[in-house]
């Protein structure tokens, strides 16, 4: 049988599909640029083909601290369980070698009544009782049902050995748990950076700026900020350096290069001849394959532990011709910080050329400022004219309403010859 034809003509279906394809062109999504440091501060680096895995076991404590919490808890539990089981086997072997297992039974296999015989450990009749005694010895519970005697020097040696091993396990595992809970990067969670960085004119110079703040009241002592530019470069010999790091200075009037992070601060880098951004203009910035890494270091006031917070800005996250809004105000004798505007910026006048061109032609900055001043005056004139027009319209509407509310005068006429 032949297949039944569709009700809609085939030519119409093909034309419709072609029209839909024309309306919705297929565009490949742009691949996300790989960054060395994520916005959260984590290093975006994968270690592969590490052959010498035994080096991690040489520093076992750091390896335990670096593990995830689920792995640490599993190791914590298994270390105690394995030690209890190991010494339970040893206690059972001591009791079996000394004959304590059969000391509480007669020839018929029934338990004897009366005083306990001379045994190494009292009331150790099976492996379960040996396991319970191992737990009591290592964690010093001491229920009183089982205890040591002076009959076996070997049992005394096992007791000393288990106490030493238990103390070592307690020290290592509790220290590991404490270090994981008091790690420095936990404090860095409340050190925040602005989502975007800006480039604008400050004191007659192009400057790279970003904002940093601390959400806690406890301060960071001796806080310092370092900035590095990471980009892919090629040497004159043809060698490709995928991660080439360049330090850039921070404009800080304090000689010690420390900041007092009591309130959010705008960190400024003057783009001068020493800066890697010296030859980059606003047009070139979008095509640059660079990453600006920001590192904030300091000592936590409450714990005395050195902490470090990191973030980075790629070319798409640098806004040219913007400036951060002010978020610190004085209210009733107290400085108030509005963190809802922490990353907000406003557009300001800034030359689109590079810092090198600006140094060679200072008139560019003057022309840019004059143009912005003229545009600002024009915008003010437009606002004033719009306000005048709105006020005139409002006055005219009020007059019309008042005139409609006026009551017309009524005159009473008397007929001729009649007396009022």
mmCIF file of C-alpha atoms in Angstrom:
data_model
loop_
_atom_site.group_PDB
_atom_site.id
_atom_site.type_symbol
_atom_site.label_atom_id
_atom_site.label_comp_id
_atom_site.label_asym_id
_atom_site.label_seq_id
_atom_site.Cartn_x
_atom_site.Cartn_y
_atom_site.Cartn_z
ATOM 1 C CA UNK A 1 0.000 0.000 0.000
ATOM 2 C CA UNK A 2 1.095 3.503 -0.722
ATOM 3 C CA UNK A 3 1.671 5.827 2.192
ATOM 4 C CA UNK A 4 -1.090 8.345 2.741
ATOM 5 C CA UNK A 5 -0.092 11.839 1.719
ATOM 6 C CA UNK A 6 -0.152 14.648 4.225
ATOM 7 C CA UNK A 7 -2.892 17.239 4.152
ATOM 8 C CA UNK A 8 -0.328 20.120 4.085
ATOM 9 C CA UNK A 9 1.508 20.362 0.750
ATOM 10 C CA UNK A 10 5.138 19.360 0.845
ATOM 11 C CA UNK A 11 6.282 22.565 -0.877
ATOM 12 C CA UNK A 12 4.756 24.670 1.902
ATOM 13 C CA UNK A 13 6.484 22.621 4.613
ATOM 14 C CA UNK A 14 9.891 22.970 2.956
ATOM 15 C CA UNK A 15 9.458 26.723 2.512
ATOM 16 C CA UNK A 16 8.481 27.129 6.146
ATOM 17 C CA UNK A 17 11.512 25.142 7.381
ATOM 18 C CA UNK A 18 13.809 27.272 5.213
ATOM 19 C CA UNK A 19 12.280 30.472 6.587
ATOM 20 C CA UNK A 20 12.767 29.292 10.161
ATOM 21 C CA UNK A 21 16.401 28.489 9.433
ATOM 22 C CA UNK A 22 16.873 31.967 8.003
ATOM 23 C CA UNK A 23 15.260 33.605 11.025
ATOM 24 C CA UNK A 24 17.347 31.610 13.491
ATOM 25 C CA UNK A 25 20.921 31.437 12.217
ATOM 26 C CA UNK A 26 23.205 28.977 13.864
ATOM 27 C CA UNK A 27 25.889 30.810 15.812
ATOM 28 C CA UNK A 28 28.538 28.964 17.732
ATOM 29 C CA UNK A 29 28.788 29.930 21.345
ATOM 30 C CA UNK A 30 32.010 31.647 22.249
ATOM 31 C CA UNK A 31 34.206 29.471 24.347
ATOM 32 C CA UNK A 32 34.849 30.759 27.848
ATOM 33 C CA UNK A 33 38.375 32.034 28.332
ATOM 34 C CA UNK A 34 40.469 29.943 30.688
ATOM 35 C CA UNK A 35 41.599 31.926 33.692
ATOM 36 C CA UNK A 36 44.431 31.176 36.061
ATOM 37 C CA UNK A 37 42.597 32.341 39.207
ATOM 38 C CA UNK A 38 38.824 32.007 39.545
ATOM 39 C CA UNK A 39 36.693 34.816 40.939
ATOM 40 C CA UNK A 40 36.379 32.873 44.190
ATOM 41 C CA UNK A 41 40.174 32.743 44.526
ATOM 42 C CA UNK A 42 40.633 29.072 43.635
ATOM 43 C CA UNK A 43 43.506 28.178 41.321
ATOM 44 C CA UNK A 44 42.185 26.879 38.013
ATOM 45 C CA UNK A 45 44.968 24.363 37.548
ATOM 46 C CA UNK A 46 44.816 20.592 37.065
ATOM 47 C CA UNK A 47 47.821 18.448 38.035
ATOM 48 C CA UNK A 48 48.191 15.440 35.752
ATOM 49 C CA UNK A 49 50.602 12.523 35.336
ATOM 50 C CA UNK A 50 52.236 12.855 38.744
ATOM 51 C CA UNK A 51 54.416 9.767 39.003
ATOM 52 C CA UNK A 52 55.965 10.303 42.434
ATOM 53 C CA UNK A 53 52.800 9.918 44.504
ATOM 54 C CA UNK A 54 54.827 8.851 47.540
ATOM 55 C CA UNK A 55 55.915 12.438 48.166
ATOM 56 C CA UNK A 56 52.441 13.183 49.534
ATOM 57 C CA UNK A 57 52.855 10.492 52.193
ATOM 58 C CA UNK A 58 56.117 12.038 53.373
ATOM 59 C CA UNK A 59 54.060 15.013 54.592
ATOM 60 C CA UNK A 60 51.094 13.028 55.874
ATOM 61 C CA UNK A 61 49.737 15.756 58.136
ATOM 62 C CA UNK A 62 49.411 18.301 55.313
ATOM 63 C CA UNK A 63 47.874 15.622 53.119
ATOM 64 C CA UNK A 64 45.240 14.886 55.762
ATOM 65 C CA UNK A 65 44.459 18.589 56.175
ATOM 66 C CA UNK A 66 44.115 19.094 52.413
ATOM 67 C CA UNK A 67 41.648 16.210 52.044
ATOM 68 C CA UNK A 68 37.933 16.801 51.762
ATOM 69 C CA UNK A 69 35.832 16.584 54.908
ATOM 70 C CA UNK A 70 34.197 13.284 53.987
ATOM 71 C CA UNK A 71 37.570 11.646 53.435
ATOM 72 C CA UNK A 72 38.952 13.114 56.660
ATOM 73 C CA UNK A 73 36.005 11.818 58.697
ATOM 74 C CA UNK A 74 36.353 8.353 57.179
ATOM 75 C CA UNK A 75 40.074 8.266 58.045
ATOM 76 C CA UNK A 76 39.315 9.624 61.533
ATOM 77 C CA UNK A 77 36.786 6.835 62.203
ATOM 78 C CA UNK A 78 38.801 4.048 60.616
ATOM 79 C CA UNK A 79 42.006 4.953 62.492
ATOM 80 C CA UNK A 80 40.317 4.412 65.853
ATOM 81 C CA UNK A 81 38.404 1.320 64.761
ATOM 82 C CA UNK A 82 41.503 -0.314 63.298
ATOM 83 C CA UNK A 83 43.573 0.405 66.413
ATOM 84 C CA UNK A 84 40.854 -1.008 68.677
ATOM 85 C CA UNK A 85 40.568 -4.146 66.552
ATOM 86 C CA UNK A 86 44.340 -4.593 66.341
ATOM 87 C CA UNK A 87 44.823 -4.417 70.099
ATOM 88 C CA UNK A 88 41.696 -6.529 70.686
ATOM 89 C CA UNK A 89 43.408 -9.298 68.700
ATOM 90 C CA UNK A 90 46.560 -8.821 70.771
ATOM 91 C CA UNK A 91 44.607 -8.991 74.070
ATOM 92 C CA UNK A 92 42.785 -12.096 72.897
ATOM 93 C CA UNK A 93 46.095 -13.753 71.943
ATOM 94 C CA UNK A 94 47.557 -12.872 75.354
ATOM 95 C CA UNK A 95 44.524 -14.356 77.086
ATOM 96 C CA UNK A 96 44.594 -17.445 74.860
ATOM 97 C CA UNK A 97 48.340 -18.043 75.394
ATOM 98 C CA UNK A 98 47.985 -17.699 79.159
ATOM 99 C CA UNK A 99 44.933 -19.928 79.248
ATOM 100 C CA UNK A 100 42.531 -17.256 80.436
ATOM 101 C CA UNK A 101 39.881 -18.293 77.919
ATOM 102 C CA UNK A 102 39.472 -21.694 79.636
ATOM 103 C CA UNK A 103 40.195 -20.521 83.168
ATOM 104 C CA UNK A 104 36.565 -19.632 83.757
ATOM 105 C CA UNK A 105 35.226 -23.014 82.529
ATOM 106 C CA UNK A 106 35.373 -26.486 83.943
ATOM 107 C CA UNK A 107 35.857 -29.696 82.021
ATOM 108 C CA UNK A 108 32.167 -29.863 81.079
ATOM 109 C CA UNK A 109 32.333 -26.408 79.399
ATOM 110 C CA UNK A 110 30.245 -24.649 82.038
ATOM 111 C CA UNK A 111 31.395 -21.457 83.771
ATOM 112 C CA UNK A 112 32.978 -21.807 87.188
ATOM 113 C CA UNK A 113 31.545 -20.054 90.185
ATOM 114 C CA UNK A 114 33.571 -18.343 92.875
ATOM 115 C CA UNK A 115 36.661 -16.176 92.815
ATOM 116 C CA UNK A 116 38.453 -15.376 89.585
ATOM 117 C CA UNK A 117 41.585 -17.440 89.025
ATOM 118 C CA UNK A 118 45.023 -15.901 88.395
ATOM 119 C CA UNK A 119 44.624 -14.461 84.897
ATOM 120 C CA UNK A 120 46.254 -11.638 82.940
ATOM 121 C CA UNK A 121 43.016 -9.685 82.449
ATOM 122 C CA UNK A 122 39.916 -10.470 84.442
ATOM 123 C CA UNK A 123 36.642 -11.272 82.653
ATOM 124 C CA UNK A 124 38.195 -11.676 79.178
ATOM 125 C CA UNK A 125 36.398 -14.806 78.031
ATOM 126 C CA UNK A 126 35.991 -14.158 74.269
ATOM 127 C CA UNK A 127 37.021 -11.863 71.447
ATOM 128 C CA UNK A 128 34.068 -9.579 72.173
ATOM 129 C CA UNK A 129 35.212 -9.053 75.758
ATOM 130 C CA UNK A 130 38.798 -8.490 74.485
ATOM 131 C CA UNK A 131 37.475 -5.834 72.043
ATOM 132 C CA UNK A 132 35.581 -4.082 74.842
ATOM 133 C CA UNK A 133 38.687 -4.130 77.033
ATOM 134 C CA UNK A 134 40.723 -2.638 74.162
ATOM 135 C CA UNK A 135 38.267 0.269 73.892
ATOM 136 C CA UNK A 136 38.324 0.806 77.677
ATOM 137 C CA UNK A 137 42.127 0.927 77.723
ATOM 138 C CA UNK A 138 42.555 3.312 74.776
ATOM 139 C CA UNK A 139 39.845 5.816 75.663
ATOM 140 C CA UNK A 140 40.311 5.359 79.465
ATOM 141 C CA UNK A 141 36.671 4.595 80.156
ATOM 142 C CA UNK A 142 37.214 2.014 82.904
ATOM 143 C CA UNK A 143 33.832 0.426 83.674
ATOM 144 C CA UNK A 144 35.427 -1.782 86.350
ATOM 145 C CA UNK A 145 34.380 -5.181 85.027
ATOM 146 C CA UNK A 146 37.731 -5.906 83.368
ATOM 147 C CA UNK A 147 41.151 -4.961 84.696
ATOM 148 C CA UNK A 148 44.841 -5.845 84.539
ATOM 149 C CA UNK A 149 46.679 -8.086 86.978
ATOM 150 C CA UNK A 150 50.386 -8.522 87.734
ATOM 151 C CA UNK A 151 50.458 -12.081 86.445
ATOM 152 C CA UNK A 152 51.625 -11.307 82.860
ATOM 153 C CA UNK A 153 54.537 -8.989 81.977
ATOM 154 C CA UNK A 154 53.528 -9.346 78.321
ATOM 155 C CA UNK A 155 50.082 -7.882 79.058
ATOM 156 C CA UNK A 156 51.696 -4.926 80.823
ATOM 157 C CA UNK A 157 53.834 -4.290 77.725
ATOM 158 C CA UNK A 158 50.745 -4.393 75.464
ATOM 159 C CA UNK A 159 48.994 -1.957 77.815
ATOM 160 C CA UNK A 160 51.876 0.526 77.583
ATOM 161 C CA UNK A 161 52.083 0.149 73.812
ATOM 162 C CA UNK A 162 48.348 0.738 73.327
ATOM 163 C CA UNK A 163 48.420 3.859 75.480
ATOM 164 C CA UNK A 164 51.267 5.318 73.424
ATOM 165 C CA UNK A 165 49.620 4.477 70.099
ATOM 166 C CA UNK A 166 46.284 5.889 71.302
ATOM 167 C CA UNK A 167 47.908 9.170 72.315
ATOM 168 C CA UNK A 168 49.610 9.486 68.925
ATOM 169 C CA UNK A 169 46.352 8.849 67.059
ATOM 170 C CA UNK A 170 44.490 11.339 69.243
ATOM 171 C CA UNK A 171 47.129 14.022 68.730
ATOM 172 C CA UNK A 172 47.309 13.591 64.943
ATOM 173 C CA UNK A 173 43.595 13.301 64.245
ATOM 174 C CA UNK A 174 42.457 16.031 66.650
ATOM 175 C CA UNK A 175 45.179 18.324 65.316
ATOM 176 C CA UNK A 176 44.028 17.592 61.781
ATOM 177 C CA UNK A 177 40.400 18.392 62.634
ATOM 178 C CA UNK A 178 41.438 21.613 64.377
ATOM 179 C CA UNK A 179 43.568 22.757 61.445
ATOM 180 C CA UNK A 180 40.767 22.058 58.976
ATOM 181 C CA UNK A 181 38.291 24.117 61.001
ATOM 182 C CA UNK A 182 40.789 26.978 61.503
ATOM 183 C CA UNK A 183 42.200 27.138 57.984
ATOM 184 C CA UNK A 184 43.193 30.575 56.736
ATOM 185 C CA UNK A 185 40.995 30.471 53.641
ATOM 186 C CA UNK A 186 37.900 30.321 55.863
ATOM 187 C CA UNK A 187 38.630 33.878 56.987
ATOM 188 C CA UNK A 188 39.134 34.882 53.368
ATOM 189 C CA UNK A 189 35.462 34.138 52.670
ATOM 190 C CA UNK A 190 34.544 37.493 54.255
ATOM 191 C CA UNK A 191 37.174 39.444 52.277
ATOM 192 C CA UNK A 192 35.377 40.613 49.145
ATOM 193 C CA UNK A 193 36.478 42.209 45.888
ATOM 194 C CA UNK A 194 34.483 44.184 43.355
ATOM 195 C CA UNK A 195 33.085 42.176 40.467
ATOM 196 C CA UNK A 196 34.661 44.496 37.902
ATOM 197 C CA UNK A 197 37.750 46.652 37.758
ATOM 198 C CA UNK A 198 37.746 50.104 36.199
ATOM 199 C CA UNK A 199 40.166 52.337 34.299
ATOM 200 C CA UNK A 200 39.643 56.066 34.735
ATOM 201 C CA UNK A 201 41.559 59.297 35.183
ATOM 202 C CA UNK A 202 42.731 60.112 38.699
ATOM 203 C CA UNK A 203 45.055 63.044 39.404
ATOM 204 C CA UNK A 204 45.683 63.500 35.708
ATOM 205 C CA UNK A 205 46.798 59.890 35.136
ATOM 206 C CA UNK A 206 45.063 56.807 33.802
ATOM 207 C CA UNK A 207 44.625 54.396 36.711
ATOM 208 C CA UNK A 208 43.552 50.794 37.088
ATOM 209 C CA UNK A 209 41.274 50.525 40.147
ATOM 210 C CA UNK A 210 39.262 47.932 42.034
ATOM 211 C CA UNK A 211 37.546 47.851 45.407
ATOM 212 C CA UNK A 212 38.261 45.555 48.358
ATOM 213 C CA UNK A 213 36.387 45.238 51.645
ATOM 214 C CA UNK A 214 36.121 43.212 54.848
ATOM 215 C CA UNK A 215 32.705 42.120 56.093
ATOM 216 C CA UNK A 216 33.840 41.310 59.646
ATOM 217 C CA UNK A 217 34.454 43.765 62.454
ATOM 218 C CA UNK A 218 37.636 41.941 63.482
ATOM 219 C CA UNK A 219 40.380 43.487 61.407
ATOM 220 C CA UNK A 220 43.150 42.144 59.208
ATOM 221 C CA UNK A 221 46.468 43.262 60.666
ATOM 222 C CA UNK A 222 49.309 44.337 58.340
ATOM 223 C CA UNK A 223 47.146 43.891 55.265
ATOM 224 C CA UNK A 224 48.969 44.293 51.963
ATOM 225 C CA UNK A 225 47.847 44.088 48.341
ATOM 226 C CA UNK A 226 49.860 42.710 45.432
ATOM 227 C CA UNK A 227 48.884 42.873 41.769
ATOM 228 C CA UNK A 228 50.233 40.672 39.005
ATOM 229 C CA UNK A 229 49.492 40.492 35.313
ATOM 230 C CA UNK A 230 49.482 37.016 33.789
ATOM 231 C CA UNK A 231 49.529 36.692 30.016
ATOM 232 C CA UNK A 232 50.873 34.513 27.255
ATOM 233 C CA UNK A 233 54.067 35.870 25.729
ATOM 234 C CA UNK A 234 56.642 34.817 23.151
ATOM 235 C CA UNK A 235 60.346 35.507 23.573
ATOM 236 C CA UNK A 236 62.537 36.818 20.723
ATOM 237 C CA UNK A 237 63.959 33.297 20.433
ATOM 238 C CA UNK A 238 60.490 31.907 19.707
ATOM 239 C CA UNK A 239 59.855 30.328 23.117
ATOM 240 C CA UNK A 240 56.205 30.485 24.148
ATOM 241 C CA UNK A 241 55.662 31.274 27.842
ATOM 242 C CA UNK A 242 52.025 30.378 28.627
ATOM 243 C CA UNK A 243 51.990 31.933 32.106
ATOM 244 C CA UNK A 244 54.223 34.986 32.188
ATOM 245 C CA UNK A 245 53.847 36.858 35.499
ATOM 246 C CA UNK A 246 54.581 40.561 35.852
ATOM 247 C CA UNK A 247 54.371 42.522 39.094
ATOM 248 C CA UNK A 248 52.748 45.936 38.895
ATOM 249 C CA UNK A 249 53.099 48.527 41.667
ATOM 250 C CA UNK A 250 50.224 49.773 43.812
ATOM 251 C CA UNK A 251 49.780 53.490 44.400
ATOM 252 C CA UNK A 252 49.997 53.728 48.189
ATOM 253 C CA UNK A 253 51.077 56.917 49.994
ATOM 254 C CA UNK A 254 52.206 54.853 52.988
ATOM 255 C CA UNK A 255 55.828 53.738 52.740
ATOM 256 C CA UNK A 256 55.198 50.380 54.414
ATOM 257 C CA UNK A 257 52.778 49.439 51.576
ATOM 258 C CA UNK A 258 50.213 48.269 54.159
ATOM 259 C CA UNK A 259 46.553 49.262 54.130
ATOM 260 C CA UNK A 260 44.190 49.933 57.010
ATOM 261 C CA UNK A 261 41.200 47.844 55.969
ATOM 262 C CA UNK A 262 38.673 49.276 58.418
ATOM 263 C CA UNK A 263 36.301 50.195 55.550
ATOM 264 C CA UNK A 264 36.125 49.302 51.839
ATOM 265 C CA UNK A 265 39.026 50.838 49.941
ATOM 266 C CA UNK A 266 39.675 51.538 46.273
ATOM 267 C CA UNK A 267 43.094 50.147 45.356
ATOM 268 C CA UNK A 268 44.718 52.189 42.600
ATOM 269 C CA UNK A 269 47.499 51.358 40.165
ATOM 270 C CA UNK A 270 48.849 54.251 38.124
ATOM 271 C CA UNK A 271 49.396 53.176 34.519
ATOM 272 C CA UNK A 272 52.858 54.550 33.816
ATOM 273 C CA UNK A 273 55.949 53.367 31.966
ATOM 274 C CA UNK A 274 56.488 50.517 34.446
ATOM 275 C CA UNK A 275 52.996 49.137 33.943
ATOM 276 C CA UNK A 276 52.188 46.289 31.513
ATOM 277 C CA UNK A 277 49.005 48.231 30.643
ATOM 278 C CA UNK A 278 50.965 51.244 29.383
ATOM 279 C CA UNK A 279 50.466 50.539 25.655
ATOM 280 C CA UNK A 280 46.875 49.273 25.869
ATOM 281 C CA UNK A 281 44.005 51.502 24.735
ATOM 282 C CA UNK A 282 40.274 51.039 25.207
ATOM 283 C CA UNK A 283 39.982 49.448 21.766
ATOM 284 C CA UNK A 284 42.915 47.104 22.332
ATOM 285 C CA UNK A 285 41.669 45.998 25.752
ATOM 286 C CA UNK A 286 38.865 43.845 24.340
ATOM 287 C CA UNK A 287 41.366 41.849 22.267
ATOM 288 C CA UNK A 288 43.990 41.417 24.991
ATOM 289 C CA UNK A 289 44.625 37.939 26.380
ATOM 290 C CA UNK A 290 45.639 38.985 29.882
ATOM 291 C CA UNK A 291 44.554 38.416 33.445
ATOM 292 C CA UNK A 292 45.127 40.762 36.369
ATOM 293 C CA UNK A 293 45.552 38.792 39.616
ATOM 294 C CA UNK A 294 44.950 40.536 42.937
ATOM 295 C CA UNK A 295 46.319 39.054 46.181
ATOM 296 C CA UNK A 296 45.372 40.388 49.618
ATOM 297 C CA UNK A 297 47.438 39.099 52.552
ATOM 298 C CA UNK A 298 47.271 39.820 56.257
ATOM 299 C CA UNK A 299 47.144 38.422 59.765
ATOM 300 C CA UNK A 300 43.789 37.569 61.352
ATOM 301 C CA UNK A 301 43.360 39.635 64.494
ATOM 302 C CA UNK A 302 41.504 36.975 66.507
ATOM 303 C CA UNK A 303 43.602 33.890 65.678
ATOM 304 C CA UNK A 304 46.966 35.276 64.550
ATOM 305 C CA UNK A 305 46.900 33.092 61.416
ATOM 306 C CA UNK A 306 48.109 34.548 58.125
ATOM 307 C CA UNK A 307 45.320 34.571 55.547
ATOM 308 C CA UNK A 308 45.250 35.248 51.828
ATOM 309 C CA UNK A 309 42.372 36.230 49.557
ATOM 310 C CA UNK A 310 42.659 36.176 45.772
ATOM 311 C CA UNK A 311 40.675 37.161 42.720
ATOM 312 C CA UNK A 312 41.364 38.054 39.107
ATOM 313 C CA UNK A 313 40.071 40.297 36.348
ATOM 314 C CA UNK A 314 40.153 39.362 32.685
ATOM 315 C CA UNK A 315 39.801 41.874 29.854
ATOM 316 C CA UNK A 316 36.000 41.526 29.712
ATOM 317 C CA UNK A 317 35.750 42.431 33.406
ATOM 318 C CA UNK A 318 37.661 45.732 33.130
ATOM 319 C CA UNK A 319 35.393 48.719 32.470
ATOM 320 C CA UNK A 320 37.073 51.625 30.700
ATOM 321 C CA UNK A 321 35.822 55.100 31.624
ATOM 322 C CA UNK A 322 34.006 54.120 34.842
ATOM 323 C CA UNK A 323 34.443 55.037 38.482
ATOM 324 C CA UNK A 324 33.208 53.450 41.705
ATOM 325 C CA UNK A 325 30.414 55.214 43.550
ATOM 326 C CA UNK A 326 30.918 56.343 47.135
ATOM 327 C CA UNK A 327 29.482 53.954 49.722
ATOM 328 C CA UNK A 328 30.794 55.460 52.981
ATOM 329 C CA UNK A 329 28.604 58.118 54.596
ATOM 330 C CA UNK A 330 28.499 59.765 57.991
ATOM 331 C CA UNK A 331 25.260 59.272 59.893
ATOM 332 C CA UNK A 332 24.834 60.687 63.400
ATOM 333 C CA UNK A 333 28.549 60.675 64.151
ATOM 334 C CA UNK A 334 29.082 57.119 62.835
ATOM 335 C CA UNK A 335 30.509 56.113 59.470
ATOM 336 C CA UNK A 336 28.085 53.866 57.615
ATOM 337 C CA UNK A 337 28.973 51.535 54.724
ATOM 338 C CA UNK A 338 26.319 50.565 52.167
ATOM 339 C CA UNK A 339 27.476 47.219 50.800
ATOM 340 C CA UNK A 340 24.574 47.083 48.337
ATOM 341 C CA UNK A 341 26.542 49.576 46.187
ATOM 342 C CA UNK A 342 29.897 47.874 46.690
ATOM 343 C CA UNK A 343 30.461 47.086 43.015
ATOM 344 C CA UNK A 344 28.397 49.891 41.450
ATOM 345 C CA UNK A 345 30.155 52.170 38.975
ATOM 346 C CA UNK A 346 29.266 55.331 37.083
ATOM 347 C CA UNK A 347 30.445 56.395 33.652
ATOM 348 C CA UNK A 348 32.932 59.268 33.652
ATOM 349 C CA UNK A 349 34.964 61.096 31.052
ATOM 350 C CA UNK A 350 38.185 59.294 30.173
ATOM 351 C CA UNK A 351 40.382 59.332 27.065
ATOM 352 C CA UNK A 352 40.117 56.198 24.951
ATOM 353 C CA UNK A 353 43.795 56.229 24.058
ATOM 354 C CA UNK A 354 46.595 54.399 25.834
ATOM 355 C CA UNK A 355 48.624 55.869 28.669
ATOM 356 C CA UNK A 356 51.627 56.207 26.359
ATOM 357 C CA UNK A 357 49.656 58.352 23.911
ATOM 358 C CA UNK A 358 48.308 60.384 26.814
ATOM 359 C CA UNK A 359 51.833 61.101 28.049
ATOM 360 C CA UNK A 360 52.986 62.056 24.565
ATOM 361 C CA UNK A 361 49.941 64.273 23.901
ATOM 362 C CA UNK A 362 48.621 65.764 27.157
ATOM 363 C CA UNK A 363 46.159 67.845 25.166
ATOM 364 C CA UNK A 364 44.033 64.714 24.666
ATOM 365 C CA UNK A 365 43.068 64.775 28.325
ATOM 366 C CA UNK A 366 42.202 68.485 28.182
ATOM 367 C CA UNK A 367 40.040 67.988 25.100
ATOM 368 C CA UNK A 368 38.282 65.039 26.700
ATOM 369 C CA UNK A 369 37.550 67.006 29.852
ATOM 370 C CA UNK A 370 36.313 69.972 27.811
ATOM 371 C CA UNK A 371 33.998 67.762 25.794
ATOM 372 C CA UNK A 372 32.628 66.179 28.966
ATOM 373 C CA UNK A 373 32.122 69.630 30.478
ATOM 374 C CA UNK A 374 30.248 70.816 27.406
ATOM 375 C CA UNK A 375 28.098 67.702 27.342
ATOM 376 C CA UNK A 376 27.422 68.168 31.049
ATOM 377 C CA UNK A 377 26.371 71.781 30.503
ATOM 378 C CA UNK A 378 24.155 70.788 27.590
ATOM 379 C CA UNK A 379 22.507 68.133 29.699
ATOM 380 C CA UNK A 380 21.954 70.701 32.459
ATOM 381 C CA UNK A 381 20.400 73.120 29.957
ATOM 382 C CA UNK A 382 18.104 70.393 28.660
ATOM 383 C CA UNK A 383 17.059 69.521 32.182
ATOM 384 C CA UNK A 384 16.386 73.129 33.067
ATOM 385 C CA UNK A 385 14.374 73.669 29.894
ATOM 386 C CA UNK A 386 12.396 70.508 30.536
ATOM 387 C CA UNK A 387 11.720 71.656 34.083
ATOM 388 C CA UNK A 388 10.553 75.054 32.837
ATOM 389 C CA UNK A 389 8.263 73.465 30.276
ATOM 390 C CA UNK A 390 6.852 71.093 32.874
ATOM 391 C CA UNK A 391 6.279 73.943 35.328
ATOM 392 C CA UNK A 392 4.585 76.067 32.639
ATOM 393 C CA UNK A 393 2.341 73.175 31.658
ATOM 394 C CA UNK A 394 1.523 72.566 35.282
ATOM 395 C CA UNK A 395 0.642 76.254 35.806
ATOM 396 C CA UNK A 396 -1.507 76.347 32.691
ATOM 397 C CA UNK A 397 -3.387 73.246 33.793
ATOM 398 C CA UNK A 398 -3.941 74.761 37.246
ATOM 399 C CA UNK A 399 -5.305 77.968 35.666
ATOM 400 C CA UNK A 400 -7.672 76.014 33.473
ATOM 401 C CA UNK A 401 -8.967 74.092 36.434
ATOM 402 C CA UNK A 402 -9.457 77.301 38.421
ATOM 403 C CA UNK A 403 -11.284 78.982 35.562
ATOM 404 C CA UNK A 404 -13.642 76.054 35.250
ATOM 405 C CA UNK A 405 -14.463 76.311 38.925
ATOM 406 C CA UNK A 406 -15.451 80.064 38.783
ATOM 407 C CA UNK A 407 -19.235 80.481 39.284
ATOM 408 C CA UNK A 408 -20.796 82.754 36.601
ATOM 409 C CA UNK A 409 -22.508 85.909 37.817
ATOM 410 C CA UNK A 410 -26.349 85.850 37.619
ATOM 411 C CA UNK A 411 -28.235 89.144 37.180
ATOM 412 C CA UNK A 412 -31.907 89.372 38.196
ATOM 413 C CA UNK A 413 -33.910 91.659 35.868
ATOM 414 C CA UNK A 414 -37.217 93.156 36.947
ATOM 415 C CA UNK A 415 -39.976 93.881 34.413
ATOM 416 C CA UNK A 416 -40.655 97.475 33.486
ATOM 417 C CA UNK A 417 -43.229 99.287 35.601
ATOM 418 C CA UNK A 418 -42.988 96.815 38.460
ATOM 419 C CA UNK A 419 -41.671 97.832 41.763
ATOM 420 C CA UNK A 420 -38.987 95.756 43.289
#
